Amino acid sequence: MIDVREAVTRAHREEWARVVAALARRFGDLDIAEDAAAEAFATAVERWPTDGVPPNPGAWLTTTANHKAIDRIRRENKRDDKHKEAQMVYDDDPPEPLGAIDDDRLRLLFTCCHPALAMEARVALTLRMVGGLTVPEIARAFLATESAIGQRITRAKAKIKATRIPYRMPSTEDLPVRVTGVLAVLFLVFNEGYLATGPDTDPVRHDLTAEAIRLTRLIRALLPDDGEVTGLLALMLLIDARRPARVSAGGELVALDEQDRGVWNTELIAEGHRLVRERLAAGVAPGRYQILAAINAVHTSARDIRDTDWSQILALYNQLVRIDPSPVVALNRAVAVAELDGPEVALAAVDRLEGALAGYHAYHATRADLLRRLRRSQDSRAAYDKAIELAGNTAETASLTRRRNQLG
């Protein structure tokens, strides 16, 4: 029974987006696709313990979901349209012409990230339809209520249906404009995988990071000269390369300065560095993702934390602040400032961000670390307590708790 439950969990992680995308392409309705996919997985929970796990779980789930979708349409269809029903059952129409890349999940991604939708709706819809996250997981990721996230997703699907947003890849002319929003969503999906916000999920969700990387590779094949596409891919690879050292055997999140760099993935690092050098050689002013990739290239070039070129990292953050003056970028920049100018200077910079980041756990965790270095143990403990209160990831909570308990 344990093996069957694990098989269902693994199938959901690996096949959810594929099943939903296949149904969305066939039926052109995200509600039907999502509900039928969910019913198929529920059927798997009921039948696999008795019938056994099928040799090809993805094919079984897709077939079952197709039958569920057809049953639903038959129940709801009040029109006497037997011809349309026959088309649904036999699906003999030749497939529509495809672009350079035929991937249902990529087509689903561009549908979920259509510019007619608000950015917050695109992110929530993509995490649900492509990432397979539940509404509570998405709500925790964005510090929103479950009802608010549910409404975003419902409204987004309704708008796609009402305005007849097509389930297809954008034209070659539209791709450069459309891709900016897609990259933003993919990075959020990747971040949710690299540090999952849900307390009841794995602290690092490789299925989400792998899918974000896979889709970004496909987009780069479509737009090989787009610097930000290449930059985002390099950034993801360099971050994901550190995943083997990210969580300790005891389930605790391991900070960059404590990680065993000997277990980092050298192949991913080499590929990420090559992409960063490729963009530098292009001689074009870098965008946000390219600068972030360069920062991570510096981190992954150091064999020991003491070898880190913090002056180069600070110079890159200074460049990033000019094009992305967000409080989160300023917070990350302060970490480099602490290494060069000391924790007192960095703390002053961090404290100026309180108004914007008071509800962000990383703000309080950064303050706690700087206060600890300044031997202000009581203030540090209070900051750790606030970070623990706001952190959703169990592995991160464990790490913060250990650091707090080590205070004198």
Coordinates of N, CA, C and O in Angstrom, one line a residue, residues 92-235:
D92 N -11.0 11.8 -34.7 CA -10.3 11.5 -35.9 C -9.8 12.6 -36.7 O -9.2 12.5 -37.8
D93 N -10.1 13.9 -36.3 CA -9.6 15.0 -37.0 C -8.1 15.1 -37.1 O -7.4 14.8 -36.1
P94 N -7.5 15.5 -38.2 CA -6.1 15.6 -38.3 C -5.6 16.7 -37.3 O -6.3 17.7 -37.1
P95 N -4.5 16.5 -36.7 CA -4.0 17.6 -35.8 C -3.7 18.9 -36.5 O -3.4 18.9 -37.7
E96 N -3.9 20.0 -35.8 CA -3.6 21.3 -36.4 C -2.1 21.4 -36.6 O -1.3 20.8 -36.0
P97 N -1.7 22.3 -37.6 CA -0.3 22.5 -37.8 C 0.4 23.0 -36.6 O -0.1 23.8 -35.9
L98 N 1.6 22.4 -36.3 CA 2.3 22.8 -35.2 C 3.5 23.6 -35.5 O 4.0 23.6 -36.6
G99 N 4.0 24.4 -34.5 CA 5.2 25.2 -34.7 C 6.5 24.4 -34.7 O 6.5 23.2 -34.9
A100 N 7.6 25.2 -34.4 CA 8.9 24.5 -34.4 C 9.0 23.5 -33.3 O 9.7 22.5 -33.4
I101 N 8.2 23.7 -32.2 CA 8.3 22.8 -31.1 C 6.9 22.3 -30.8 O 6.0 23.1 -30.6
D102 N 6.7 21.0 -30.7 CA 5.4 20.4 -30.4 C 5.4 19.9 -29.0 O 5.9 18.8 -28.7
D103 N 4.9 20.7 -28.1 CA 4.9 20.3 -26.7 C 3.6 20.9 -26.0 O 3.5 22.1 -25.9
D104 N 2.7 20.0 -25.6 CA 1.5 20.4 -25.1 C 1.7 21.3 -23.9 O 0.9 22.3 -23.6
R105 N 2.7 21.0 -23.0 CA 2.9 21.7 -21.8 C 3.3 23.2 -22.1 O 3.0 24.1 -21.4
L106 N 4.1 23.3 -23.1 CA 4.6 24.6 -23.5 C 3.4 25.5 -24.0 O 3.3 26.7 -23.7
R107 N 2.5 24.8 -24.8 CA 1.3 25.5 -25.3 C 0.4 25.9 -24.1 O -0.1 27.0 -24.1
L108 N 0.3 25.0 -23.1 CA -0.5 25.3 -22.0 C 0.1 26.5 -21.2 O -0.6 27.4 -20.7
L109 N 1.4 26.5 -21.1 CA 2.1 27.6 -20.4 C 1.8 29.0 -21.0 O 1.5 29.9 -20.4
F110 N 1.9 29.0 -22.4 CA 1.7 30.3 -23.0 C 0.2 30.7 -22.9 O -0.1 31.9 -22.8
T111 N -0.7 29.7 -22.8 CA -2.1 30.1 -22.6 C -2.3 30.7 -21.2 O -3.0 31.7 -21.0
C112 N -1.7 30.0 -20.2 CA -1.8 30.5 -18.8 C -1.2 31.8 -18.6 O -1.6 32.6 -17.7
C113 N -0.2 32.1 -19.4 CA 0.6 33.4 -19.3 C 0.2 34.4 -20.3 O 0.9 35.4 -20.6
H114 N -1.0 34.3 -20.8 CA -1.5 35.3 -21.9 C -1.5 36.7 -21.3 O -2.0 36.9 -20.1
P115 N -1.1 37.7 -22.1 CA -1.1 39.1 -21.5 C -2.5 39.6 -21.2 O -2.5 40.7 -20.5
A116 N -3.5 39.0 -21.7 CA -4.9 39.5 -21.3 C -5.2 39.2 -19.8 O -6.1 39.9 -19.3
L117 N -4.4 38.4 -19.2 CA -4.6 38.1 -17.8 C -3.6 38.9 -16.9 O -2.5 39.2 -17.3
A118 N -4.1 39.3 -15.8 CA -3.2 40.0 -14.8 C -2.1 39.1 -14.4 O -2.2 37.9 -14.3
M119 N -0.9 39.7 -14.1 CA 0.2 38.9 -13.7 C 0.0 38.0 -12.6 O 0.4 36.8 -12.6
E120 N -0.7 38.4 -11.5 CA -1.0 37.6 -10.4 C -1.9 36.4 -10.8 O -1.7 35.3 -10.2
A121 N -2.8 36.6 -11.7 CA -3.6 35.5 -12.2 C -2.8 34.5 -13.1 O -3.0 33.3 -13.0
R122 N -1.9 35.0 -13.9 CA -1.0 34.2 -14.7 C -0.2 33.2 -13.8 O -0.1 32.0 -14.0
V123 N 0.4 33.8 -12.7 CA 1.2 33.0 -11.8 C 0.4 31.9 -11.1 O 0.8 30.7 -11.1
A124 N -0.7 32.3 -10.6 CA -1.6 31.3 -9.9 C -2.1 30.3 -10.8 O -2.0 29.1 -10.5
L125 N -2.5 30.6 -12.0 CA -3.0 29.7 -13.0 C -1.9 28.7 -13.4 O -2.1 27.5 -13.6
T126 N -0.7 29.2 -13.7 CA 0.4 28.4 -14.1 C 0.8 27.4 -13.0 O 1.0 26.2 -13.3
L127 N 0.9 27.9 -11.8 CA 1.3 27.0 -10.7 C 0.2 25.9 -10.5 O 0.6 24.8 -10.2
R128 N -1.0 26.2 -10.7 CA -2.1 25.2 -10.6 C -2.1 24.3 -11.8 O -2.1 23.0 -11.6
M129 N -2.1 24.8 -13.0 CA -2.3 24.0 -14.2 C -1.1 23.3 -14.7 O -1.1 22.1 -15.1
V130 N 0.0 24.0 -14.6 CA 1.3 23.4 -15.1 C 2.1 22.8 -14.0 O 2.7 21.7 -14.1
G131 N 2.1 23.5 -12.8 CA 2.9 23.0 -11.7 C 2.2 22.0 -10.8 O 2.9 21.3 -10.1
G132 N 0.9 22.0 -10.9 CA 0.2 21.0 -10.1 C 0.0 21.3 -8.6 O -0.3 20.4 -7.8
L133 N 0.4 22.5 -8.2 CA 0.2 22.9 -6.8 C -1.2 23.0 -6.5 O -2.1 23.4 -7.3
T134 N -1.6 22.8 -5.2 CA -2.9 22.9 -4.7 C -3.2 24.4 -4.4 O -2.2 25.2 -4.3
V135 N -4.4 24.8 -4.3 CA -4.7 26.2 -4.0 C -4.1 26.6 -2.6 O -3.6 27.7 -2.5
P136 N -4.2 25.7 -1.6 CA -3.5 26.1 -0.3 C -2.0 26.3 -0.5 O -1.5 27.3 0.1
E137 N -1.3 25.5 -1.3 CA 0.1 25.7 -1.5 C 0.4 27.0 -2.2 O 1.3 27.7 -1.9
I138 N -0.4 27.4 -3.2 CA -0.2 28.6 -3.9 C -0.5 29.8 -3.0 O 0.2 30.8 -3.0
A139 N -1.5 29.7 -2.1 CA -1.9 30.7 -1.2 C -0.7 31.0 -0.2 O -0.3 32.1 0.0
R140 N -0.1 29.9 0.3 CA 1.1 30.1 1.1 C 2.3 30.7 0.4 O 3.0 31.5 1.0
A141 N 2.4 30.4 -0.9 CA 3.6 30.9 -1.6 C 3.5 32.4 -1.8 O 4.5 33.1 -1.8
F142 N 2.3 32.9 -1.8 CA 2.1 34.4 -2.1 C 1.4 35.1 -1.0 O 0.9 36.2 -1.2
L143 N 1.4 34.5 0.2 CA 0.9 35.2 1.4 C -0.5 35.7 1.2 O -0.8 36.8 1.5
A144 N -1.3 34.9 0.5 CA -2.7 35.3 0.2 C -3.6 34.2 0.8 O -3.2 33.1 1.2
T145 N -4.9 34.6 0.9 CA -5.9 33.6 1.4 C -6.2 32.6 0.3 O -6.1 32.9 -0.9
E146 N -6.7 31.5 0.8 CA -7.0 30.4 -0.2 C -8.2 30.9 -1.1 O -8.2 30.6 -2.3
S147 N -9.1 31.6 -0.5 CA -10.3 32.1 -1.3 C -9.9 33.0 -2.3 O -10.4 33.0 -3.5
A148 N -8.9 33.9 -2.0 CA -8.4 34.9 -3.0 C -7.7 34.2 -4.2 O -7.9 34.5 -5.3
I149 N -6.9 33.2 -3.8 CA -6.2 32.4 -4.9 C -7.2 31.7 -5.7 O -7.1 31.6 -7.0
G150 N -8.2 31.0 -5.1 CA -9.2 30.3 -5.8 C -10.0 31.2 -6.8 O -10.3 30.8 -7.9
Q151 N -10.3 32.4 -6.3 CA -11.0 33.4 -7.2 C -10.1 33.8 -8.3 O -10.6 33.9 -9.5
R152 N -8.8 34.0 -8.1 CA -7.9 34.4 -9.2 C -7.9 33.3 -10.3 O -8.0 33.6 -11.5
I153 N -7.8 32.1 -9.9 CA -7.8 31.0 -10.8 C -9.1 30.8 -11.6 O -9.1 30.7 -12.8
T154 N -10.2 30.9 -10.8 CA -11.5 30.8 -11.5 C -11.7 32.0 -12.5 O -12.2 31.7 -13.6
R155 N -11.4 33.2 -12.1 CA -11.6 34.3 -13.0 C -10.7 34.2 -14.2 O -11.1 34.5 -15.3
A156 N -9.5 33.7 -14.0 CA -8.5 33.6 -15.1 C -9.1 32.6 -16.2 O -9.1 32.8 -17.4
K157 N -9.6 31.4 -15.7 CA -10.1 30.4 -16.6 C -11.4 30.9 -17.3 O -11.6 30.7 -18.5
A158 N -12.2 31.7 -16.5 CA -13.4 32.3 -17.2 C -13.0 33.3 -18.2 O -13.7 33.3 -19.3
K159 N -12.0 34.0 -18.0 CA -11.6 35.0 -19.0 C -11.0 34.4 -20.3 O -11.3 34.8 -21.4
I160 N -10.3 33.3 -20.1 CA -9.7 32.5 -21.2 C -10.9 32.0 -22.0 O -10.8 32.1 -23.3
K161 N -11.9 31.5 -21.4 CA -13.1 31.0 -22.1 C -13.9 32.1 -22.8 O -14.2 32.0 -23.9
A162 N -14.1 33.2 -22.0 CA -15.0 34.2 -22.5 C -14.4 35.0 -23.7 O -15.0 35.3 -24.7
T163 N -13.1 35.2 -23.6 CA -12.4 35.9 -24.7 C -11.8 35.0 -25.8 O -11.1 35.5 -26.7
R164 N -12.0 33.7 -25.6 CA -11.5 32.7 -26.5 C -10.0 32.8 -26.8 O -9.6 32.8 -27.9
I165 N -9.3 32.9 -25.7 CA -7.8 32.9 -25.8 C -7.5 31.5 -26.4 O -7.8 30.5 -25.8
P166 N -6.7 31.4 -27.5 CA -6.5 30.1 -28.1 C -5.4 29.3 -27.4 O -4.5 29.9 -26.8
Y167 N -5.6 28.0 -27.4 CA -4.6 27.1 -26.9 C -3.6 26.8 -27.9 O -3.7 25.8 -28.6
R168 N -2.6 27.7 -28.1 CA -1.6 27.4 -29.1 C -0.4 28.3 -28.8 O -0.4 29.2 -28.0
M169 N 0.7 28.0 -29.5 CA 1.9 28.8 -29.4 C 1.7 30.2 -30.1 O 1.0 30.2 -31.1
P170 N 2.3 31.2 -29.6 CA 2.2 32.5 -30.2 C 2.9 32.5 -31.6 O 3.7 31.6 -31.8
S171 N 2.5 33.4 -32.5 CA 3.2 33.5 -33.7 C 4.6 34.0 -33.5 O 5.0 34.5 -32.5
T172 N 5.5 33.8 -34.6 CA 6.9 34.2 -34.5 C 7.0 35.7 -34.1 O 7.9 36.1 -33.4
E173 N 6.1 36.5 -34.7 CA 6.1 38.0 -34.5 C 5.8 38.3 -33.0 O 6.3 39.3 -32.4
D174 N 4.9 37.5 -32.4 CA 4.4 37.8 -31.1 C 5.3 37.3 -30.0 O 5.2 37.7 -28.8
L175 N 6.1 36.3 -30.3 CA 6.9 35.6 -29.3 C 7.7 36.5 -28.4 O 7.7 36.4 -27.2
P176 N 8.5 37.4 -29.0 CA 9.4 38.3 -28.1 C 8.6 39.1 -27.1 O 9.0 39.2 -25.9
V177 N 7.4 39.6 -27.5 CA 6.6 40.3 -26.5 C 6.0 39.4 -25.5 O 6.0 39.8 -24.3
R178 N 5.5 38.2 -25.9 CA 4.9 37.3 -24.9 C 5.8 36.7 -24.0 O 5.5 36.3 -22.9
V179 N 7.1 36.5 -24.4 CA 8.0 35.7 -23.6 C 8.4 36.4 -22.3 O 8.7 35.7 -21.3
T180 N 8.4 37.7 -22.2 CA 8.8 38.4 -20.9 C 7.9 37.9 -19.8 O 8.4 37.6 -18.7
G181 N 6.6 37.9 -20.0 CA 5.7 37.5 -18.9 C 5.9 36.0 -18.6 O 5.7 35.6 -17.4
V182 N 6.1 35.2 -19.6 CA 6.3 33.8 -19.4 C 7.6 33.5 -18.5 O 7.6 32.7 -17.6
L183 N 8.6 34.2 -18.8 CA 9.9 34.1 -18.0 C 9.6 34.4 -16.5 O 10.1 33.7 -15.6
A184 N 8.9 35.5 -16.3 CA 8.6 35.9 -14.9 C 7.9 34.8 -14.2 O 8.2 34.4 -13.0
V185 N 6.9 34.1 -14.9 CA 6.1 33.1 -14.2 C 7.0 31.8 -14.0 O 7.0 31.2 -13.0
L186 N 7.8 31.5 -15.0 CA 8.7 30.3 -14.9 C 9.7 30.5 -13.7 O 10.0 29.5 -13.0
F187 N 10.2 31.7 -13.5 CA 11.1 31.9 -12.4 C 10.4 31.7 -11.1 O 11.0 31.2 -10.1
L188 N 9.1 32.2 -11.0 CA 8.4 32.0 -9.8 C 8.1 30.5 -9.5 O 8.1 30.0 -8.4
V189 N 7.8 29.8 -10.6 CA 7.6 28.3 -10.5 C 8.9 27.7 -10.0 O 8.9 26.8 -9.1
F190 N 10.0 28.1 -10.6 CA 11.3 27.5 -10.2 C 11.6 27.8 -8.7 O 12.0 26.9 -7.9
N191 N 11.3 29.0 -8.3 CA 11.6 29.4 -6.9 C 10.7 28.6 -5.9 O 11.2 28.2 -4.8
E192 N 9.5 28.4 -6.3 CA 8.6 27.6 -5.4 C 9.1 26.2 -5.3 O 9.0 25.5 -4.3
G193 N 9.7 25.6 -6.4 CA 10.3 24.3 -6.3 C 11.6 24.3 -5.5 O 11.9 23.3 -4.7
Y194 N 12.4 25.3 -5.6 CA 13.7 25.4 -4.9 C 13.6 25.6 -3.4 O 14.4 25.2 -2.6
L195 N 12.5 26.3 -3.1 CA 12.2 26.5 -1.6 C 10.7 26.5 -1.5 O 10.1 27.5 -1.5
A196 N 10.2 25.3 -1.4 CA 8.7 25.1 -1.3 C 8.2 25.8 -0.1 O 8.7 25.7 1.0
T197 N 7.1 26.5 -0.2 CA 6.5 27.3 0.9 C 5.6 26.5 1.8 O 5.3 26.9 2.9
G198 N 5.1 25.3 1.3 CA 4.2 24.6 2.1 C 4.8 23.8 3.2 O 5.9 23.1 3.0
P199 N 4.2 23.8 4.4 CA 4.8 23.1 5.6 C 4.7 21.6 5.4 O 5.5 20.8 6.0
D200 N 3.8 21.1 4.6 CA 3.5 19.7 4.4 C 4.1 19.1 3.1 O 3.8 18.0 2.8
T201 N 4.9 19.8 2.4 CA 5.5 19.4 1.2 C 7.0 19.2 1.4 O 7.6 19.6 2.4
D202 N 7.7 18.5 0.4 CA 9.1 18.4 0.4 C 9.7 19.8 0.4 O 9.2 20.7 -0.3
P203 N 10.8 20.1 1.2 CA 11.4 21.4 1.2 C 11.9 21.9 -0.1 O 11.8 23.0 -0.4
V204 N 12.4 20.9 -0.9 CA 12.8 21.2 -2.3 C 12.0 20.3 -3.2 O 12.0 19.1 -3.1
R205 N 11.3 20.9 -4.2 CA 10.5 20.1 -5.1 C 11.1 20.1 -6.5 O 11.0 21.0 -7.3
H206 N 11.9 19.0 -6.7 CA 12.6 18.8 -7.9 C 11.7 18.8 -9.1 O 12.1 19.2 -10.2
D207 N 10.5 18.3 -9.0 CA 9.6 18.2 -10.1 C 9.3 19.6 -10.7 O 9.3 19.8 -11.9
L208 N 9.2 20.6 -9.8 CA 8.9 22.0 -10.2 C 10.1 22.6 -10.8 O 10.1 23.3 -11.9
T209 N 11.3 22.5 -10.2 CA 12.5 23.1 -10.7 C 12.9 22.4 -12.1 O 13.2 23.1 -13.0
A210 N 12.7 21.1 -12.2 CA 13.0 20.4 -13.5 C 12.1 20.8 -14.6 O 12.5 21.0 -15.7
E211 N 10.8 21.0 -14.3 CA 9.8 21.4 -15.3 C 10.1 22.9 -15.7 O 10.0 23.2 -16.9
A212 N 10.4 23.7 -14.8 CA 10.7 25.1 -15.1 C 12.0 25.2 -16.0 O 12.0 25.9 -17.0
I213 N 13.0 24.4 -15.7 CA 14.2 24.3 -16.6 C 13.9 23.8 -17.9 O 14.3 24.3 -19.0
R214 N 13.1 22.7 -18.0 CA 12.7 22.1 -19.3 C 12.0 23.1 -20.2 O 12.3 23.2 -21.4
L215 N 11.0 23.8 -19.6 CA 10.3 24.7 -20.4 C 11.1 25.9 -20.9 O 11.0 26.4 -22.0
T216 N 12.0 26.3 -20.0 CA 12.9 27.4 -20.4 C 13.9 27.0 -21.5 O 14.2 27.8 -22.4
R217 N 14.3 25.7 -21.5 CA 15.1 25.2 -22.6 C 14.3 25.3 -23.9 O 14.9 25.6 -24.9
L218 N 13.1 24.9 -23.8 CA 12.2 24.9 -25.1 C 12.1 26.4 -25.6 O 12.2 26.6 -26.8
I219 N 11.9 27.3 -24.7 CA 11.8 28.7 -25.1 C 13.1 29.2 -25.7 O 13.1 29.9 -26.7
R220 N 14.2 28.8 -25.1 CA 15.5 29.2 -25.7 C 15.7 28.6 -27.1 O 16.3 29.3 -27.9
A221 N 15.2 27.4 -27.3 CA 15.3 26.8 -28.7 C 14.5 27.7 -29.7 O 14.8 27.8 -30.8
L222 N 13.4 28.3 -29.2 CA 12.6 29.2 -30.0 C 13.3 30.5 -30.2 O 13.2 31.1 -31.3
L223 N 13.9 31.0 -29.2 CA 14.5 32.4 -29.2 C 16.0 32.3 -28.7 O 16.3 32.8 -27.6
P224 N 16.9 31.7 -29.5 CA 18.2 31.5 -29.1 C 19.0 32.8 -28.9 O 20.0 32.7 -28.1
D225 N 18.6 33.9 -29.4 CA 19.4 35.1 -29.3 C 18.8 36.0 -28.3 O 19.3 37.2 -28.1
D226 N 17.8 35.6 -27.6 CA 17.2 36.4 -26.5 C 18.0 36.3 -25.2 O 18.1 35.3 -24.6
G227 N 18.7 37.4 -24.8 CA 19.6 37.4 -23.7 C 18.9 37.0 -22.4 O 19.5 36.3 -21.6
E228 N 17.7 37.5 -22.2 CA 17.1 37.2 -20.9 C 16.6 35.7 -20.8 O 16.6 35.1 -19.7
V229 N 16.2 35.1 -21.9 CA 15.9 33.7 -21.9 C 17.2 32.9 -21.5 O 17.1 32.0 -20.7
T230 N 18.3 33.2 -22.2 CA 19.5 32.5 -21.9 C 19.9 32.8 -20.4 O 20.4 31.9 -19.7
G231 N 19.8 34.0 -20.0 CA 20.1 34.4 -18.6 C 19.3 33.6 -17.6 O 19.9 33.2 -16.6
L232 N 18.0 33.5 -17.8 CA 17.2 32.8 -16.9 C 17.6 31.3 -16.8 O 17.6 30.7 -15.8
L233 N 17.8 30.7 -18.0 CA 18.3 29.3 -18.0 C 19.5 29.1 -17.2 O 19.7 28.2 -16.4
A234 N 20.5 30.0 -17.5 CA 21.8 29.9 -16.7 C 21.5 30.1 -15.2 O 22.1 29.4 -14.4
L235 N 20.7 31.0 -14.9 CA 20.4 31.3 -13.5 C 19.8 30.0 -12.8 O 20.2 29.6 -11.7

